PDB file of C-alpha atoms in Angstrom:
ATOM      1  CA  SER F   1      31.253  34.411  24.387  1.00 72.00           C
ATOM      2  CA  MET F   2      28.320  32.121  25.227  1.00 89.00           C
ATOM      3  CA  ALA F   3      27.425  28.455  24.822  1.00 93.00           C
ATOM      4  CA  GLU F   4      25.382  27.803  21.682  1.00 96.00           C
ATOM      5  CA  VAL F   5      22.608  25.411  20.659  1.00 97.00           C
ATOM      6  CA  HIS F   6      21.701  24.882  17.018  1.00 98.00           C
ATOM      7  CA  VAL F   7      18.486  22.981  16.247  1.00 98.00           C
ATOM      8  CA  ILE F   8      17.960  21.849  12.667  1.00 98.00           C
ATOM      9  CA  GLY F   9      15.122  19.604  11.621  1.00 98.00           C
ATOM     10  CA  GLN F  10      11.515  19.341  10.645  1.00 98.00           C
ATOM     11  CA  ILE F  11       7.963  18.793  11.720  1.00 98.00           C
ATOM     12  CA  VAL F  12       7.545  15.551   9.786  1.00 98.00           C
ATOM     13  CA  GLY F  13       3.780  15.279  10.190  1.00 98.00           C
ATOM     14  CA  ALA F  14       0.876  14.255  12.417  1.00 98.00           C
ATOM     15  CA  SER F  15      -0.909  10.957  12.982  1.00 97.00           C
ATOM     16  CA  GLU F  16      -3.651   9.299  15.028  1.00 96.00           C
ATOM     17  CA  PHE F  17      -6.029  12.262  14.805  1.00 93.00           C
ATOM     18  CA  PRO F  18      -9.652  11.317  14.032  1.00 89.00           C
ATOM     19  CA  GLU F  19      -9.821  14.194  11.540  1.00 89.00           C
ATOM     20  CA  ASN F  20      -8.109  14.540   8.159  1.00 89.00           C
ATOM     21  CA  ASP F  21      -7.029  17.786   6.481  1.00 94.00           C
ATOM     22  CA  LEU F  22      -4.611  18.883   9.221  1.00 97.00           C
ATOM     23  CA  PHE F  23      -2.124  21.709   9.676  1.00 97.00           C
ATOM     24  CA  CYS F  24       0.094  22.684  12.582  1.00 98.00           C
ATOM     25  CA  LYS F  25       1.099  25.993  14.145  1.00 97.00           C
ATOM     26  CA  TRP F  26       4.295  25.928  16.210  1.00 98.00           C
ATOM     27  CA  GLU F  27       6.295  28.259  18.420  1.00 97.00           C
ATOM     28  CA  ALA F  28       9.617  27.990  20.283  1.00 97.00           C
ATOM     29  CA  HIS F  29       9.669  29.135  23.921  1.00 96.00           C
ATOM     30  CA  PHE F  30      12.845  29.731  25.903  1.00 96.00           C
ATOM     31  CA  GLY F  31      13.955  31.436  29.090  1.00 95.00           C
ATOM     32  CA  PRO F  32      15.330  34.951  29.610  1.00 95.00           C
ATOM     33  CA  ALA F  33      18.942  33.679  29.800  1.00 92.00           C
ATOM     34  CA  TRP F  34      18.613  32.544  26.182  1.00 96.00           C
ATOM     35  CA  LYS F  35      19.158  34.662  23.090  1.00 96.00           C
ATOM     36  CA  ARG F  36      17.942  33.749  19.609  1.00 97.00           C
ATOM     37  CA  LEU F  37      20.809  34.320  17.200  1.00 97.00           C
ATOM     38  CA  GLU F  38      19.094  33.147  14.011  1.00 97.00           C
ATOM     39  CA  GLY F  39      15.953  31.410  12.786  1.00 98.00           C
ATOM     40  CA  GLU F  40      12.222  31.804  12.994  1.00 97.00           C
ATOM     41  CA  VAL F  41      10.691  31.083  16.401  1.00 97.00           C
ATOM     42  CA  SER F  42       7.208  30.338  15.070  1.00 97.00           C
ATOM     43  CA  GLY F  43       5.486  29.160  11.946  1.00 98.00           C
ATOM     44  CA  GLN F  44       2.675  27.222  10.338  1.00 98.00           C
ATOM     45  CA  THR F  45       2.690  24.183   8.091  1.00 98.00           C
ATOM     46  CA  GLN F  46       0.604  23.718   4.986  1.00 97.00           C
ATOM     47  CA  VAL F  47      -2.605  21.652   5.118  1.00 96.00           C
ATOM     48  CA  ASP F  48      -2.191  17.995   4.203  1.00 97.00           C
ATOM     49  CA  CYS F  49      -5.223  15.958   3.166  1.00 93.00           C
ATOM     50  CA  PRO F  50      -4.277  12.280   3.570  1.00 92.00           C
ATOM     51  CA  ALA F  51      -6.606   9.326   3.120  1.00 89.00           C
ATOM     52  CA  SER F  52      -8.519   8.331   6.235  1.00 86.00           C
ATOM     53  CA  GLY F  53      -6.224   6.781   8.838  1.00 87.00           C
ATOM     54  CA  GLU F  54      -3.045   7.878   7.025  1.00 93.00           C
ATOM     55  CA  MET F  55      -0.409  10.236   8.419  1.00 96.00           C
ATOM     56  CA  ALA F  56      -0.568  13.926   7.454  1.00 97.00           C
ATOM     57  CA  TYR F  57       2.857  14.949   6.110  1.00 98.00           C
ATOM     58  CA  PHE F  58       4.144  18.496   6.622  1.00 98.00           C
ATOM     59  CA  ALA F  59       7.946  18.316   6.119  1.00 98.00           C
ATOM     60  CA  HIS F  60       8.069  21.806   7.676  1.00 98.00           C
ATOM     61  CA  PRO F  61      11.627  23.006   8.415  1.00 98.00           C
ATOM     62  CA  ILE F  62      12.858  24.175  11.811  1.00 98.00           C
ATOM     63  CA  ASP F  63      16.232  25.923  12.011  1.00 98.00           C
ATOM     64  CA  LEU F  64      17.038  27.742  15.268  1.00 98.00           C
ATOM     65  CA  HIS F  65      20.320  29.013  16.674  1.00 98.00           C
ATOM     66  CA  PHE F  66      20.530  30.077  20.340  1.00 97.00           C
ATOM     67  CA  ALA F  67      23.170  31.393  22.714  1.00 96.00           C
ATOM     68  CA  THR F  68      22.917  30.882  26.470  1.00 93.00           C
ATOM     69  CA  ARG F  69      24.793  31.275  29.735  1.00 87.00           C
ATOM     70  CA  GLY F  70      22.924  28.459  31.514  1.00 86.00           C
ATOM     71  CA  LEU F  71      20.480  25.601  31.191  1.00 88.00           C
ATOM     72  CA  GLN F  72      17.504  27.246  32.890  1.00 91.00           C
ATOM     73  CA  GLY F  73      14.779  27.973  30.356  1.00 94.00           C
ATOM     74  CA  TRP F  74      15.978  25.299  27.884  1.00 95.00           C
ATOM     75  CA  PRO F  75      13.969  25.676  24.634  1.00 97.00           C
ATOM     76  CA  LYS F  76      10.738  23.817  24.047  1.00 96.00           C
ATOM     77  CA  LEU F  77       8.455  23.668  21.027  1.00 97.00           C
ATOM     78  CA  HIS F  78       4.729  24.304  21.427  1.00 95.00           C
ATOM     79  CA  PHE F  79       2.268  22.874  18.875  1.00 97.00           C
ATOM     80  CA  GLU F  80      -1.345  23.540  17.973  1.00 95.00           C
ATOM     81  CA  VAL F  81      -2.846  21.107  15.452  1.00 96.00           C
ATOM     82  CA  PHE F  82      -5.918  22.182  13.508  1.00 94.00           C
ATOM     83  CA  HIS F  83      -8.426  20.442  11.259  1.00 93.00           C
ATOM     84  CA  TYR F  84      -9.450  22.359   8.140  1.00 90.00           C
ATOM     85  CA  ASP F  85     -13.042  21.420   7.267  1.00 85.00           C
ATOM     86  CA  TRP F  86     -15.157  21.390   4.090  1.00 82.00           C
ATOM     87  CA  ALA F  87     -16.537  24.860   4.898  1.00 83.00           C
ATOM     88  CA  GLY F  88     -13.053  26.439   5.152  1.00 85.00           C
ATOM     89  CA  ARG F  89     -13.147  26.597   8.952  1.00 85.00           C
ATOM     90  CA  SER F  90     -10.246  25.546  11.144  1.00 88.00           C
ATOM     91  CA  SER F  91     -10.886  23.759  14.431  1.00 89.00           C
ATOM     92  CA  LEU F  92      -8.325  22.999  17.112  1.00 89.00           C
ATOM     93  CA  VAL F  93      -7.774  19.244  17.504  1.00 92.00           C
ATOM     94  CA  GLY F  94      -4.626  19.133  19.653  1.00 93.00           C
ATOM     95  CA  TYR F  95      -2.134  21.004  21.826  1.00 92.00           C
ATOM     96  CA  GLY F  96       1.285  19.637  22.664  1.00 94.00           C
ATOM     97  CA  PHE F  97       4.877  20.516  23.485  1.00 93.00           C
ATOM     98  CA  ALA F  98       8.286  18.903  23.413  1.00 96.00           C
ATOM     99  CA  HIS F  99      11.577  19.980  24.938  1.00 96.00           C
ATOM    100  CA  VAL F 100      14.420  20.371  22.490  1.00 97.00           C
ATOM    101  CA  PRO F 101      16.730  17.431  23.354  1.00 97.00           C
ATOM    102  CA  SER F 102      19.747  18.428  25.464  1.00 94.00           C
ATOM    103  CA  GLN F 103      22.032  15.815  23.928  1.00 94.00           C
ATOM    104  CA  PRO F 104      23.695  16.379  20.543  1.00 95.00           C
ATOM    105  CA  GLY F 105      22.699  14.235  17.585  1.00 97.00           C
ATOM    106  CA  LEU F 106      19.614  13.277  15.604  1.00 98.00           C
ATOM    107  CA  HIS F 107      16.407  12.794  17.604  1.00 98.00           C
ATOM    108  CA  LYS F 108      13.057  11.421  16.442  1.00 98.00           C
ATOM    109  CA  ILE F 109      10.318  12.672  18.735  1.00 98.00           C
ATOM    110  CA  ASP F 110       6.640  11.745  18.887  1.00 98.00           C
ATOM    111  CA  CYS F 111       4.880  14.597  20.679  1.00 97.00           C
ATOM    112  CA  VAL F 112       1.538  13.513  22.122  1.00 96.00           C
ATOM    113  CA  THR F 113      -1.260  16.071  22.035  1.00 95.00           C
ATOM    114  CA  TRP F 114      -4.474  16.728  23.894  1.00 89.00           C
ATOM    115  CA  ARG F 115      -7.377  19.109  23.529  1.00 87.00           C
ATOM    116  CA  PRO F 116      -9.633  20.726  26.105  1.00 80.00           C
ATOM    117  CA  THR F 117     -13.172  19.420  26.422  1.00 75.00           C
ATOM    118  CA  GLY F 118     -16.293  21.291  27.414  1.00 64.00           C
ATOM    119  CA  SER F 119     -19.882  20.513  28.201  1.00 61.00           C
ATOM    120  CA  PHE F 120     -22.014  18.474  25.826  1.00 58.00           C
ATOM    121  CA  MET F 121     -23.409  21.712  24.350  1.00 59.00           C
ATOM    122  CA  ASP F 122     -19.874  23.148  23.927  1.00 59.00           C
ATOM    123  CA  GLU F 123     -18.860  20.029  21.987  1.00 57.00           C
ATOM    124  CA  VAL F 124     -21.981  20.117  19.778  1.00 57.00           C
ATOM    125  CA  SER F 125     -21.522  23.829  19.100  1.00 59.00           C
ATOM    126  CA  ALA F 126     -17.851  23.320  18.187  1.00 58.00           C
ATOM    127  CA  LYS F 127     -18.854  20.547  15.770  1.00 62.00           C
ATOM    128  CA  PHE F 128     -21.380  22.694  13.891  1.00 59.00           C
ATOM    129  CA  VAL F 129     -19.944  26.202  14.250  1.00 57.00           C
ATOM    130  CA  GLY F 130     -16.272  25.222  14.030  1.00 57.00           C
ATOM    131  CA  GLY F 131     -13.320  26.627  15.914  1.00 58.00           C
ATOM    132  CA  GLY F 132     -13.096  23.870  18.485  1.00 64.00           C
ATOM    133  CA  ILE F 133     -12.733  24.470  22.198  1.00 61.00           C
ATOM    134  CA  GLN F 134      -9.533  26.442  22.810  1.00 60.00           C
ATOM    135  CA  LEU F 135      -7.582  27.566  25.846  1.00 62.00           C
ATOM    136  CA  LYS F 136      -7.828  31.206  26.908  1.00 60.00           C
ATOM    137  CA  ARG F 137      -4.192  30.909  28.035  1.00 60.00           C
ATOM    138  CA  PRO F 138      -2.161  28.852  25.515  1.00 63.00           C
ATOM    139  CA  ASP F 139       0.825  28.887  27.902  1.00 65.00           C
ATOM    140  CA  LEU F 140      -1.083  26.264  29.949  1.00 59.00           C
ATOM    141  CA  VAL F 141       0.132  23.755  27.360  1.00 59.00           C
ATOM    142  CA  TYR F 142       3.704  23.889  28.652  1.00 60.00           C
ATOM    143  CA  GLU F 143       3.115  25.281  32.171  1.00 62.00           C
ATOM    144  CA  LEU F 144       2.221  21.933  33.717  1.00 58.00           C
ATOM    145  CA  HIS F 145       1.436  23.142  37.239  1.00 56.00           C
ATOM    146  CA  ASP F 146      -1.540  25.181  35.998  1.00 58.00           C
ATOM    147  CA  ARG F 147      -2.996  22.451  33.774  1.00 53.00           C
ATOM    148  CA  ARG F 148      -4.457  20.188  36.452  1.00 58.00           C
ATOM    149  CA  ASN F 149      -7.875  21.911  36.369  1.00 64.00           C
ATOM    150  CA  VAL F 150      -8.284  21.650  32.577  1.00 63.00           C
ATOM    151  CA  HIS F 151     -10.635  18.887  31.383  1.00 65.00           C
ATOM    152  CA  SER F 152      -9.129  17.296  28.308  1.00 69.00           C
ATOM    153  CA  THR F 153      -9.072  14.344  25.973  1.00 80.00           C
ATOM    154  CA  ALA F 154      -6.165  12.728  24.151  1.00 83.00           C
ATOM    155  CA  GLY F 155      -5.300  13.870  20.635  1.00 90.00           C
ATOM    156  CA  GLY F 156      -2.936  12.452  18.042  1.00 96.00           C
ATOM    157  CA  LYS F 157       0.821  12.840  17.716  1.00 98.00           C
ATOM    158  CA  VAL F 158       3.105  15.391  16.064  1.00 98.00           C
ATOM    159  CA  HIS F 159       6.252  13.759  14.667  1.00 98.00           C
ATOM    160  CA  LEU F 160       9.575  15.632  14.733  1.00 98.00           C
ATOM    161  CA  GLU F 161      13.103  14.992  13.545  1.00 98.00           C
ATOM    162  CA  LEU F 162      15.573  17.344  15.228  1.00 98.00           C
ATOM    163  CA  SER F 163      19.352  17.464  14.996  1.00 98.00           C
ATOM    164  CA  VAL F 164      20.952  19.240  17.952  1.00 98.00           C
ATOM    165  CA  ILE F 165      24.442  20.728  17.850  1.00 97.00           C
ATOM    166  CA  LEU F 166      26.019  22.031  21.080  1.00 95.00           C
ATOM    167  CA  ARG F 167      28.939  24.441  20.881  1.00 94.00           C
ATOM    168  CA  ASN F 168      31.238  25.830  23.602  1.00 91.00           C
ATOM    169  CA  PHE F 169      29.319  24.223  26.483  1.00 86.00           C
ATOM    170  CA  ASP F 170      32.540  22.898  28.030  1.00 83.00           C
ATOM    171  CA  LYS F 171      34.409  26.162  27.350  1.00 83.00           C
ATOM    172  CA  PHE F 172      31.877  28.205  29.316  1.00 71.00           C
ATOM    173  CA  GLY F 173      31.232  25.665  32.070  1.00 70.00           C
ATOM    174  CA  VAL F 174      27.691  24.832  31.019  1.00 68.00           C
ATOM    175  CA  GLU F 175      26.926  21.167  31.712  1.00 64.00           C
ATOM    176  CA  CYS F 176      24.020  19.183  30.254  1.00 59.00           C
TER     177      CYS F 176
END
């Protein structure tokens, strides 16, 4: 007895990162009026090792089914892109997020990313020790009002293909 949103698609890959050997962690976030009916709300892709300047392909599936009584807290997808180096260390190279489209149909989304920057010594240390500079509060990625004090630099893009199916929105008076 609720409106439903079904999201079916994939994290196609990532491009425009200066590093190769990338993988992506992802997580769906949604408000308290939303209920997950089926599907995983987080995951991690495999590592792809493309030639320099080529896109990293993940083809990682996303299949989520939600029920809701209202639009507040509409789902969004949070991404963390990592570089896997020659020493087996993973370093953060980008944070990003994208709202699940509110219109039905197939959507191709290019999610821009960014990463926090530190002092010169922080950057040098991250280069040699690995790990990259990471946020203490990852929710800053999608909580825009708190992000203004974070020093950052642009990252690459995460490419998504999402099909959105809306069900019973008119029946329950929920308008997009």
